[in-house]
mmCIF file of C-alpha atoms and ligand atoms in Angstrom:
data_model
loop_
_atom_site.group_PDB
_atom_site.id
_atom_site.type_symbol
_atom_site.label_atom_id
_atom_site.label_comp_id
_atom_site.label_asym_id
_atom_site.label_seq_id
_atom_site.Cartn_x
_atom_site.Cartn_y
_atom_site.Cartn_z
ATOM 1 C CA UNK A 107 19.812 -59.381 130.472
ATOM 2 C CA UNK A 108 19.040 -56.013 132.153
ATOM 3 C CA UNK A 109 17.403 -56.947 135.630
ATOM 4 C CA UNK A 110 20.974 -59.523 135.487
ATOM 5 C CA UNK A 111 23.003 -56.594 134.508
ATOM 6 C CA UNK A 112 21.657 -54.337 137.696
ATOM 7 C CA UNK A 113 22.968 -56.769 139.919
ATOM 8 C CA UNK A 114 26.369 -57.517 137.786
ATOM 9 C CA UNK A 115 27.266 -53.964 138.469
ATOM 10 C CA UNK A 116 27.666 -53.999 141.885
ATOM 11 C CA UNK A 117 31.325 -53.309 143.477
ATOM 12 C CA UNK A 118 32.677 -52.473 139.571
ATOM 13 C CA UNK A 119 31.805 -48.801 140.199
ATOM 14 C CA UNK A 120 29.971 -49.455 136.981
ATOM 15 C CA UNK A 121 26.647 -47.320 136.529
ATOM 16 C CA UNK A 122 23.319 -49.079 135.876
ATOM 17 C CA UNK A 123 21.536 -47.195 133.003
ATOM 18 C CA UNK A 124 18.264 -48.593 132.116
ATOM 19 C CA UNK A 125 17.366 -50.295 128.928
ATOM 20 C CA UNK A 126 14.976 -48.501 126.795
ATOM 21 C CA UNK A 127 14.683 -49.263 123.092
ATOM 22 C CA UNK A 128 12.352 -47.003 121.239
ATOM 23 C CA UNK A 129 9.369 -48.568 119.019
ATOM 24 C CA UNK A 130 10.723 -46.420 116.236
ATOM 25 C CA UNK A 131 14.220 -47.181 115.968
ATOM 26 C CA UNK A 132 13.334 -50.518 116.855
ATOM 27 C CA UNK A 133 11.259 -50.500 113.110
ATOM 28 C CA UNK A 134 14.493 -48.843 111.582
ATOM 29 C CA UNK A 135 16.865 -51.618 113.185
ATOM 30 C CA UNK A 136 14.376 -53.777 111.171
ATOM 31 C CA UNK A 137 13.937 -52.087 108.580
ATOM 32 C CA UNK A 138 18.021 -51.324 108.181
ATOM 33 C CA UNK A 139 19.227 -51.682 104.653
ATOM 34 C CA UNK A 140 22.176 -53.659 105.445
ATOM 35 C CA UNK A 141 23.484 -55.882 108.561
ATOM 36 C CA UNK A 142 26.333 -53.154 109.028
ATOM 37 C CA UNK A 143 23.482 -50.429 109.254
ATOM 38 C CA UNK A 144 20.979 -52.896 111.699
ATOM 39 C CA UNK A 145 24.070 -53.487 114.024
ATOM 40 C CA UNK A 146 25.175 -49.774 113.615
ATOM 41 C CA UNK A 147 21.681 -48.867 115.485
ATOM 42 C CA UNK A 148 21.542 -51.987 117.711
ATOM 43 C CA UNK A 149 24.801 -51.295 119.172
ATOM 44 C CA UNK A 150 23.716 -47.554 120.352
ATOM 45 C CA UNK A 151 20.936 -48.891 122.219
ATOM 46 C CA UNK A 152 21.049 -52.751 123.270
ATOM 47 C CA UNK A 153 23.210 -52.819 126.102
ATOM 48 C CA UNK A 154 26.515 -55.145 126.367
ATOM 49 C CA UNK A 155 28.541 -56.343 129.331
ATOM 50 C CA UNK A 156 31.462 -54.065 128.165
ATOM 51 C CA UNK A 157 29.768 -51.164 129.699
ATOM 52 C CA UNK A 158 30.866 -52.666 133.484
ATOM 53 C CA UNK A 159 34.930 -52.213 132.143
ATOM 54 C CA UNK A 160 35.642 -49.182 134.105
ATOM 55 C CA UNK A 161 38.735 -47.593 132.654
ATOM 56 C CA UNK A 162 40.877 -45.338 134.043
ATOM 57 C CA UNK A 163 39.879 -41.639 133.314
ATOM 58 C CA UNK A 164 36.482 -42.540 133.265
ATOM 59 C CA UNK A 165 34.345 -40.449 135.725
ATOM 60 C CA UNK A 166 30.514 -39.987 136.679
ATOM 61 C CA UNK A 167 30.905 -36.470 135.965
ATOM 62 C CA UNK A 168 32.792 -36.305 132.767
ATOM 63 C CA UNK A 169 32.155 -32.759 131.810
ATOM 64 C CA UNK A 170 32.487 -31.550 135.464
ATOM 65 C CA UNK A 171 28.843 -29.963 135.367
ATOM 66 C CA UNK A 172 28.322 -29.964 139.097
ATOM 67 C CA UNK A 173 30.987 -27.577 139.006
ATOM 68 C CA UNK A 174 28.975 -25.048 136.484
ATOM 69 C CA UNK A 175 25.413 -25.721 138.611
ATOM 70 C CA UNK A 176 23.806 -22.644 139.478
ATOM 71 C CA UNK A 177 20.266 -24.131 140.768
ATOM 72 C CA UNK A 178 20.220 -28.351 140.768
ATOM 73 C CA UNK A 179 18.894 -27.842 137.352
ATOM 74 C CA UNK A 180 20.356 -25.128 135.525
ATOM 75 C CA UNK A 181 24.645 -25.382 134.671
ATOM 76 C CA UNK A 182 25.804 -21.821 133.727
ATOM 77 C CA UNK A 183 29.526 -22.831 132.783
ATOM 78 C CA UNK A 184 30.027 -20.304 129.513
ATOM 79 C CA UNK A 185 29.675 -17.017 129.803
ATOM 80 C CA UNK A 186 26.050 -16.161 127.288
ATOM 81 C CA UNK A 187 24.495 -19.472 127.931
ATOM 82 C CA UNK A 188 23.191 -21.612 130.326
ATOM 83 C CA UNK A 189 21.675 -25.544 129.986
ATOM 84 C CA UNK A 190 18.827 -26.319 131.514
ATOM 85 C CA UNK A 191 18.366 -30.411 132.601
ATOM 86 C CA UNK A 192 14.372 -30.709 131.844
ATOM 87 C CA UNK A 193 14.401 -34.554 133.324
ATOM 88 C CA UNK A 194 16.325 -37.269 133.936
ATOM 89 C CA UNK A 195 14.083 -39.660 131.475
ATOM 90 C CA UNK A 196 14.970 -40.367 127.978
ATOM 91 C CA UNK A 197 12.860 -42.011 124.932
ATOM 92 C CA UNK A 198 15.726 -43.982 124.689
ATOM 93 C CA UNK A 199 18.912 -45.485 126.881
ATOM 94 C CA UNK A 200 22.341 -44.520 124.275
ATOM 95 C CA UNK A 201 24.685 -46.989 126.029
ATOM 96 C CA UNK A 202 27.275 -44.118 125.595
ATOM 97 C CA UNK A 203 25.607 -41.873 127.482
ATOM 98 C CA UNK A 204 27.653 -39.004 129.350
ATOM 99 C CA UNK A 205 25.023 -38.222 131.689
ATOM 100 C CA UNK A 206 24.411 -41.384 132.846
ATOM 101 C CA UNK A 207 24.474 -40.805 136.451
ATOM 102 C CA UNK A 208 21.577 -38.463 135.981
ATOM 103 C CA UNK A 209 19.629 -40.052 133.148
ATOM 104 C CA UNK A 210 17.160 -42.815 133.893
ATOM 105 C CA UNK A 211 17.537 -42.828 137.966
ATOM 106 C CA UNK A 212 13.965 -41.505 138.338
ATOM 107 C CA UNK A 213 14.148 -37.581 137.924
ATOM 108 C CA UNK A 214 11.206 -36.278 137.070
ATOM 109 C CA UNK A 215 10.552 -33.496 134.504
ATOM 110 C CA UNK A 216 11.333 -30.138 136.736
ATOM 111 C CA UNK A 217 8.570 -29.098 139.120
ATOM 112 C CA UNK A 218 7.411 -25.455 139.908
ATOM 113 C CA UNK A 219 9.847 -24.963 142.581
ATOM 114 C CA UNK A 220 13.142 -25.563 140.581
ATOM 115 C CA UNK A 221 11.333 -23.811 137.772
ATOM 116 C CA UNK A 222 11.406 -20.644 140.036
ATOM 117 C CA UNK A 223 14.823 -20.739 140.956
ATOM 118 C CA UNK A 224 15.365 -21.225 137.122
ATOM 119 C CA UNK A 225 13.248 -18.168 136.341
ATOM 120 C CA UNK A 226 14.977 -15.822 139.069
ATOM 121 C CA UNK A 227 18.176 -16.758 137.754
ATOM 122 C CA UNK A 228 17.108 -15.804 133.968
ATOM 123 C CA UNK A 229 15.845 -12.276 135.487
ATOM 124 C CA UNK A 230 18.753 -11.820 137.678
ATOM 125 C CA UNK A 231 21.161 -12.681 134.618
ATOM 126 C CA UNK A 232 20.447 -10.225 131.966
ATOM 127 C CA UNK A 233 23.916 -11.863 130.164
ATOM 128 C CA UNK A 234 22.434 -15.179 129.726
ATOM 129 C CA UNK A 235 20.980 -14.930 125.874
ATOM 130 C CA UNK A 236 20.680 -18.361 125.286
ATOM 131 C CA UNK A 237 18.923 -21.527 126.896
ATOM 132 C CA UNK A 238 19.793 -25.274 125.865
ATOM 133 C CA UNK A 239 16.690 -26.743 126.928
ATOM 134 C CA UNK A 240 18.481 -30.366 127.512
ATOM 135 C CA UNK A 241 18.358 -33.379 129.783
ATOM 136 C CA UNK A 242 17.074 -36.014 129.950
ATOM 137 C CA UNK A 243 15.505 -35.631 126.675
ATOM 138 C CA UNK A 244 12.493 -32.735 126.993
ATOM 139 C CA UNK A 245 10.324 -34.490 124.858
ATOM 140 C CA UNK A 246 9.604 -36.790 127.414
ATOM 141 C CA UNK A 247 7.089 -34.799 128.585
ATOM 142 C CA UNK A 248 3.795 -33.871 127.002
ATOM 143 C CA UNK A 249 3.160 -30.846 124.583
ATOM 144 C CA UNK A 250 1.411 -29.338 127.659
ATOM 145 C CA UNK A 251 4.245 -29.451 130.082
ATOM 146 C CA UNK A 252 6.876 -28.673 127.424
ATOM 147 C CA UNK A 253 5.237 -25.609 125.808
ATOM 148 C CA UNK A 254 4.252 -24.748 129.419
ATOM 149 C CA UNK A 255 8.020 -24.384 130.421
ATOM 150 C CA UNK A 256 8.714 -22.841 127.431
ATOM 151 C CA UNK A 257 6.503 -20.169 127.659
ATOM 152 C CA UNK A 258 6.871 -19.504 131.275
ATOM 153 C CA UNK A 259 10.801 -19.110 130.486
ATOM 154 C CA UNK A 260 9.846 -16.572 127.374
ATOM 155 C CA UNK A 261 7.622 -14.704 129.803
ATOM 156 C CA UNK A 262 10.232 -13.713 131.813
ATOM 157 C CA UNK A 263 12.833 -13.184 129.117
ATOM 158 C CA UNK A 264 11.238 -12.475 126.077
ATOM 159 C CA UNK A 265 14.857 -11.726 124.128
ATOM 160 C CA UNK A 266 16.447 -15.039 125.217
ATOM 161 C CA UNK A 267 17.106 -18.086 122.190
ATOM 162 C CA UNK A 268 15.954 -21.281 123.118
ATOM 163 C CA UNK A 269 17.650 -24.070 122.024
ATOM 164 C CA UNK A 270 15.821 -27.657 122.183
ATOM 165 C CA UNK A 271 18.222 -30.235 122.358
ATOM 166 C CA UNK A 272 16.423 -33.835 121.967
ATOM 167 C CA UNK A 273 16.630 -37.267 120.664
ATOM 168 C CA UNK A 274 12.938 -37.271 119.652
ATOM 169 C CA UNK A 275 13.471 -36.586 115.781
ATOM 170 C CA UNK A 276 15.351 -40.315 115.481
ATOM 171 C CA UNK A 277 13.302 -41.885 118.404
ATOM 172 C CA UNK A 278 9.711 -41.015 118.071
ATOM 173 C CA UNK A 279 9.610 -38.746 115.210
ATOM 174 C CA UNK A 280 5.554 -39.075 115.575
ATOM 175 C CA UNK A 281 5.993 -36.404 118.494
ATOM 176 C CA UNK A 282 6.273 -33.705 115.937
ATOM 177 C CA UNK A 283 2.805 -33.037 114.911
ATOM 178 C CA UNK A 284 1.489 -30.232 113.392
ATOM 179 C CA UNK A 285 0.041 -28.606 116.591
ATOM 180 C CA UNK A 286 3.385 -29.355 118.616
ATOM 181 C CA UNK A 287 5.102 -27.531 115.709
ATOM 182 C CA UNK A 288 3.154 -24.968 115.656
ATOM 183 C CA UNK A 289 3.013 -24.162 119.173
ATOM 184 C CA UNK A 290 7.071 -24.774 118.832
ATOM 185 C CA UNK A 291 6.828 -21.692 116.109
ATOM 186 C CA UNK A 292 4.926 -19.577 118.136
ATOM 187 C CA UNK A 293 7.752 -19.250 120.709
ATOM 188 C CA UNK A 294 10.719 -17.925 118.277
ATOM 189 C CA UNK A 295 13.657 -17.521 118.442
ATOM 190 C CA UNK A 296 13.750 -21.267 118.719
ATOM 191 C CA UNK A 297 16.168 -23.990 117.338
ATOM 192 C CA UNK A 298 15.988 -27.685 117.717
ATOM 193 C CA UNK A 299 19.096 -29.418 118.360
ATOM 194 C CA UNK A 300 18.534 -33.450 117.179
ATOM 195 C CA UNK A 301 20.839 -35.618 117.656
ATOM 196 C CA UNK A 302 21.816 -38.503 114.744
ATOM 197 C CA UNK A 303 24.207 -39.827 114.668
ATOM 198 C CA UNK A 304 24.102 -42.207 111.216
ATOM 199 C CA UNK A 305 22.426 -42.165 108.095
ATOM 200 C CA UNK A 306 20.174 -45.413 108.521
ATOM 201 C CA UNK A 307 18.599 -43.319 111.600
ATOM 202 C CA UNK A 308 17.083 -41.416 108.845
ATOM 203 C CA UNK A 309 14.191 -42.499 108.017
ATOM 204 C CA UNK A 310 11.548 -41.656 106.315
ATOM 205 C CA UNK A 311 9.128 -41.139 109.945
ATOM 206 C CA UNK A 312 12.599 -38.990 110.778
ATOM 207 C CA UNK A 313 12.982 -37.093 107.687
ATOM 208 C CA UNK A 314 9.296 -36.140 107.378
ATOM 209 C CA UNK A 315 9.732 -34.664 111.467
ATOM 210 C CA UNK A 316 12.577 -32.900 110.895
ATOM 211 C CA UNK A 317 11.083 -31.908 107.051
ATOM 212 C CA UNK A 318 8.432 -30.213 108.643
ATOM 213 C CA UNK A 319 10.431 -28.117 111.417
ATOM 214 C CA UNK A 320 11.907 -26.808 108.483
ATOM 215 C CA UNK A 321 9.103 -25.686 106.305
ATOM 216 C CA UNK A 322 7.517 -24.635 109.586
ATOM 217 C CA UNK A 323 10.573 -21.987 109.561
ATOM 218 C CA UNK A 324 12.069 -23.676 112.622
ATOM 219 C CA UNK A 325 15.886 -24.041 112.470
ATOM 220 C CA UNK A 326 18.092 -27.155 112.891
ATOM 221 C CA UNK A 327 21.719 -28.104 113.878
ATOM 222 C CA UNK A 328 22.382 -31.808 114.433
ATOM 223 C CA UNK A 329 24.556 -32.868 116.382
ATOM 224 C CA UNK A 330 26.514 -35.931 116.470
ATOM 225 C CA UNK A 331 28.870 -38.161 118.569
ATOM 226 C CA UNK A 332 31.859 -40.453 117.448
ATOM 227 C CA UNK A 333 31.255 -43.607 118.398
ATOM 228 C CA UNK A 334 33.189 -46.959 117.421
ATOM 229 C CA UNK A 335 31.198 -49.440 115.627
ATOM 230 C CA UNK A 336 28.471 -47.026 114.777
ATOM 231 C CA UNK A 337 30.034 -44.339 112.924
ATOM 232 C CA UNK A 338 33.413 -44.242 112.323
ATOM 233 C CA UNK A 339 34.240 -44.200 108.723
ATOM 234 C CA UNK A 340 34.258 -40.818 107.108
ATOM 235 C CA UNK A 341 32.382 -42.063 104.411
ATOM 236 C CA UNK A 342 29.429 -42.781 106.615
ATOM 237 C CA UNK A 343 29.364 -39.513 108.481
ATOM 238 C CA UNK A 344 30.021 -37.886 104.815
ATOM 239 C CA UNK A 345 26.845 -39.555 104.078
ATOM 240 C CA UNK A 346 24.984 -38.074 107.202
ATOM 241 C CA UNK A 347 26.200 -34.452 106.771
ATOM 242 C CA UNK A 348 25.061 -34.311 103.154
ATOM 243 C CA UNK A 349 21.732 -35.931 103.665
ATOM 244 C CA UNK A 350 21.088 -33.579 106.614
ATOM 245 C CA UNK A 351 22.045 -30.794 105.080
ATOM 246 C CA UNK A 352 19.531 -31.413 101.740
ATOM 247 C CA UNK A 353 16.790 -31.458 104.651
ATOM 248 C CA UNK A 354 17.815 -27.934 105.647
ATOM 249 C CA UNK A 355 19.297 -29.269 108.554
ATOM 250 C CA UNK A 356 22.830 -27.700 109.424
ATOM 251 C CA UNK A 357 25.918 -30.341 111.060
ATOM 252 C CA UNK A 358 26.723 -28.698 113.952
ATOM 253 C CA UNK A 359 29.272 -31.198 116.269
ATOM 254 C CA UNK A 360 30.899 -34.117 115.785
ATOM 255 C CA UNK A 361 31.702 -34.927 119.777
ATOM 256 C CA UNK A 362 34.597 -36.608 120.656
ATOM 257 C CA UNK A 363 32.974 -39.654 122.743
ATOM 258 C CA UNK A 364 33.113 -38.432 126.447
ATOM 259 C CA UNK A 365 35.278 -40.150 129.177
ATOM 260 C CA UNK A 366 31.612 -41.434 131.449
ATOM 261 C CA UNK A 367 32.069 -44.788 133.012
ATOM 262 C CA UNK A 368 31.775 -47.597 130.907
ATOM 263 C CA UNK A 369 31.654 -46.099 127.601
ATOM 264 C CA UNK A 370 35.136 -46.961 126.244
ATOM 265 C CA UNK A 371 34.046 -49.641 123.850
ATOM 266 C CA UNK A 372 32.252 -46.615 122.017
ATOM 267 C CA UNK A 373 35.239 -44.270 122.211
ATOM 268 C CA UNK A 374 37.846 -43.392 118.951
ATOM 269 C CA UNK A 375 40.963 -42.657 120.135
ATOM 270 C CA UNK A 376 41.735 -38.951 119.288
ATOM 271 C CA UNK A 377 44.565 -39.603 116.557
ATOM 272 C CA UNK A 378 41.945 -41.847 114.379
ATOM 273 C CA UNK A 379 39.144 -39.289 115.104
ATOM 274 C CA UNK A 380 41.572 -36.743 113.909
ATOM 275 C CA UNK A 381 42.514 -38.513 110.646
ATOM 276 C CA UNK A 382 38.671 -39.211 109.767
ATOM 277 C CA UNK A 383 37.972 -35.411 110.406
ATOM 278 C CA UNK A 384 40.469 -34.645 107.475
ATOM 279 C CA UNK A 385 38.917 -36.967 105.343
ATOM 280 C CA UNK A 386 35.659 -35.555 105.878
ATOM 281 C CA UNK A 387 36.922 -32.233 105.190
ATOM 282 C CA UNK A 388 37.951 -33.069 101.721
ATOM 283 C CA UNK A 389 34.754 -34.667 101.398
ATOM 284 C CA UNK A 390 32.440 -32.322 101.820
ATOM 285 C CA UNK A 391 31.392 -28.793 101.619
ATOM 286 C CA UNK A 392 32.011 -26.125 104.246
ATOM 287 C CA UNK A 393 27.936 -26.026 104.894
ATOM 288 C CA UNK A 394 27.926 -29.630 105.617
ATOM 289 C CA UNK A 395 30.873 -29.743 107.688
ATOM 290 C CA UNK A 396 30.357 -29.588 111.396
ATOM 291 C CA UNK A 397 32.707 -28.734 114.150
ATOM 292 C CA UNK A 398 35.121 -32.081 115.336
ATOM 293 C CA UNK A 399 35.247 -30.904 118.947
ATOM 294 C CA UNK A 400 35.565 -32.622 122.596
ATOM 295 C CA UNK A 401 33.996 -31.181 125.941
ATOM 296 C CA UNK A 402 37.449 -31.775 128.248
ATOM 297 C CA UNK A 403 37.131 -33.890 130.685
ATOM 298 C CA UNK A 404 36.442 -32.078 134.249
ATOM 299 C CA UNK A 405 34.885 -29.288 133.148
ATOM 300 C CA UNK A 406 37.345 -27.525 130.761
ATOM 301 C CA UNK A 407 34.700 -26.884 128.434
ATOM 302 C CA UNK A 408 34.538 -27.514 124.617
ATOM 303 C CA UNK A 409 37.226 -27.285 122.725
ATOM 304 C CA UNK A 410 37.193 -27.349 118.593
ATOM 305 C CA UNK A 411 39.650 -30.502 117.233
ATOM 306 C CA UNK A 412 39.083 -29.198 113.935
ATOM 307 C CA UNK A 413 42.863 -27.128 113.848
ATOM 308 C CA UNK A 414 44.879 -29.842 115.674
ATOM 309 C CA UNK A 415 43.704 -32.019 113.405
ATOM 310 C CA UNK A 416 44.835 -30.063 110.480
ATOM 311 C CA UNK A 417 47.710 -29.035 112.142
ATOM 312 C CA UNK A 418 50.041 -31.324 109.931
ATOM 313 C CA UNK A 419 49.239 -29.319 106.989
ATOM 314 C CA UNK A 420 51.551 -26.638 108.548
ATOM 315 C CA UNK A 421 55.141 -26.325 106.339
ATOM 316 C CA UNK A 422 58.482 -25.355 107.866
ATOM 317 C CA UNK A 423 59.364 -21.780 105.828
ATOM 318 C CA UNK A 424 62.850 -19.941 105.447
ATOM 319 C CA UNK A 425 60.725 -17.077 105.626
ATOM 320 C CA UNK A 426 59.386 -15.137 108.771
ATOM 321 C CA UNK A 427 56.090 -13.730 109.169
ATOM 322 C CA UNK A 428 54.458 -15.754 106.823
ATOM 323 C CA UNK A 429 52.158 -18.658 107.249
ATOM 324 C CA UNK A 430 53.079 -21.989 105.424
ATOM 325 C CA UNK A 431 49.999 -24.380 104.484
ATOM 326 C CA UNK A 432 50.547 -27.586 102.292
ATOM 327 C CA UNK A 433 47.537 -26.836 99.929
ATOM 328 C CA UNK A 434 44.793 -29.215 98.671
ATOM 329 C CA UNK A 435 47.627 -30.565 96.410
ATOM 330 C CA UNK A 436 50.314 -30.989 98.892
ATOM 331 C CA UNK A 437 52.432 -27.755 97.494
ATOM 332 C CA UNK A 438 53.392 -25.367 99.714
ATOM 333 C CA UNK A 439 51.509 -21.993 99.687
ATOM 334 C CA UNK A 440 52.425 -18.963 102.354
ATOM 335 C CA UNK A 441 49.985 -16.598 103.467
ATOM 336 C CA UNK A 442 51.582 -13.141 105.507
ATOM 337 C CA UNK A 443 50.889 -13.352 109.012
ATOM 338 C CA UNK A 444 51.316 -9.356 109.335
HETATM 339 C C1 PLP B 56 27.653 -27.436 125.038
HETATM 340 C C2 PLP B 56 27.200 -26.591 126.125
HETATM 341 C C3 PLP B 56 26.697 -25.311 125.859
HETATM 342 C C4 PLP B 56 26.567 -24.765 124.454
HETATM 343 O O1 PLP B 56 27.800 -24.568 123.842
HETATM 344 P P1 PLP B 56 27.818 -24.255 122.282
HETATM 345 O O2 PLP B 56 29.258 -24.259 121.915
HETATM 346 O O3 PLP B 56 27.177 -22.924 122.112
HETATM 347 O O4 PLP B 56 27.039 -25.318 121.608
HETATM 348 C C5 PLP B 56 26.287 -24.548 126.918
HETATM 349 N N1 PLP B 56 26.388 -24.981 128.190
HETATM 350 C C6 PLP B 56 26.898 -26.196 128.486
HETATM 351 C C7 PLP B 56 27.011 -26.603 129.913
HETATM 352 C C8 PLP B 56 27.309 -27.042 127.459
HETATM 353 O O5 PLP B 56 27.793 -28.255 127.750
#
């Protein structure tokens, strides 16, 4: 299907992105509990002719990052943090992927060269206090080259929180051994970002990785996209959020799926996306709740969905200067806005 597909593309303006299935969510596809849960996996990964339907909207640079690019590696769009894009390679191919006119074309994990420009811009940007150390997935590369780019960033900017964003936890949990993690530790402040996006990717390879972050004193916040056919019941995502959060792991996002070419068979519209978020919240706890948010298209930068989508809890009142909630029980209650 894929080496077919490559040639299928051509004149659609569709985007090839490789096919790469990962040994260890292949053995949780196969090991899935139920059909629904082996098809909610498979449909993340094994690629389908609906990614060539180019809608309108849909752009190669969804998030406008070109815009935000500071070196051709680094994207400096909010005002404390910058993102760093390690590599264009993946463990795995999401068919949904946003980045998928960078990912899987044959960039390389970053060389010395762009690492310098990186560096001088760290130096030269005292306000940066944050890194998302993103790609590509970093993992990709070996413990050597990752702790090496690690370290060489902390050596120039000893203060600055480095946040690893990866896929690695869900696609080759083995990559988390004791002497990654504890060269990982030895570089604090550090979080790792994982990104799961449904319960059945939780197993027990994945919990023990993400199991020992945690006892290893590393933090976590998950992060998770919205994605038709995969996870878009609020009972199923209410299932996520509590299980991550009895690993120690906090929800961070829920991400609106992103407008990248091809990916519309994947994407909620907004009003249903809205409605599960209000399940959710009555669902669960504040600590497992993340933020419902979508990065606007062309570069507007995130934005959180969570107060639109409550937005119809807002009463009409007689009274000025007072704010008007339907509570839990659908009474209204008024809070003084002065
Ligand atoms: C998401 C993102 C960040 C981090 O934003 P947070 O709200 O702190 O998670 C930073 N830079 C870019 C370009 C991003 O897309």
């Amino acid at each position: 299907m894929a080496s077919d597909w490559r040639e299928d593309t051509a004149g659609t303006g569709a985007v090839y992105l490789p096919v790469g299935i990962p040994k260890a969510f292949q053995t949780l596809i196969d090991e899935a509990a139920t059909p629904s849960s082996a098809a909610a996996l498979s449909r993340q990964i094994v690629p389908s002719g609906e990614e060539r339907d180019i809608k309108s909207g849909e752009t190669a640079d969804p998030l406008g990052e070109s815009r935000y690019c500071v070196t051709p590696r680094l994207v400096h769009q909010y005002p404390n943090r910058v993102l760093l894009l390690t590599t264009g390679a993946c463990l795995g191919y999401c068919r949904y992927c946003f980045r998928r006119t960078f990912t899987g074309r044959g960039i390389g994990f970053i060389g010395p060269g762009e690492l310098a420009e990186v560096l001088d811009y760290l130096v030269a940007n005292p306000a940066v206090q944050e890194i998302l150390v993103s790609g590509g997935d970093p993992l990709v590369a070996t413990d050597g080259e990752l702790v090496e780019l690690l370290s060489a960033i902390r050596r120039v900017r000893p203060d600055l929180l480095l946040r690893l964003c990866t896929r690695a936890n869900v696609f080759a949990p083995e990559r988390f051994t004791d002497s990654l993690v504890s060269r990982l530790r030895g570089l604090r402040p550090l979080w790792v970002i994982p990104h799961i996006n449904h319960p059945a990717e939780l197993g027990r390879a994945q919990t023990d990785s993400l199991r020992k972050l945690v006892d290893s004193g590393i933090p976590i916040q998950s992060q998770t996209v919205l994605l038709r056919g995969v996870n878009d019941s609020a009972t199923t995502l209410a299932d996520l959020f509590h299980r991550l959060v009895c690993l120690g792991v906090k929800p961070g996002y829920l991400f609106q799926c992103d407008l990248a070419l091809g990916v519309s068979s994947f994407r909620v519209p907004l009003s249903e996306g809205m409605a599960i978020w209000r399940t959710l919240r009555e669902l669960l706890s504040g600590l497992s709740l993340p933020e419902y948010a979508v990065d606007l298209p062309g570069g507007g930068g995130k934005f959180p969905l969570s107060v639109p989508a409550l937005c119809d809890r807002i009463a009409d009142s007689p009274e000025r200067d007072v704010l008007a909630v339907h509570g839990l029980d659908g009474k209204v209650y008024t809070y003084p806005r002065t």
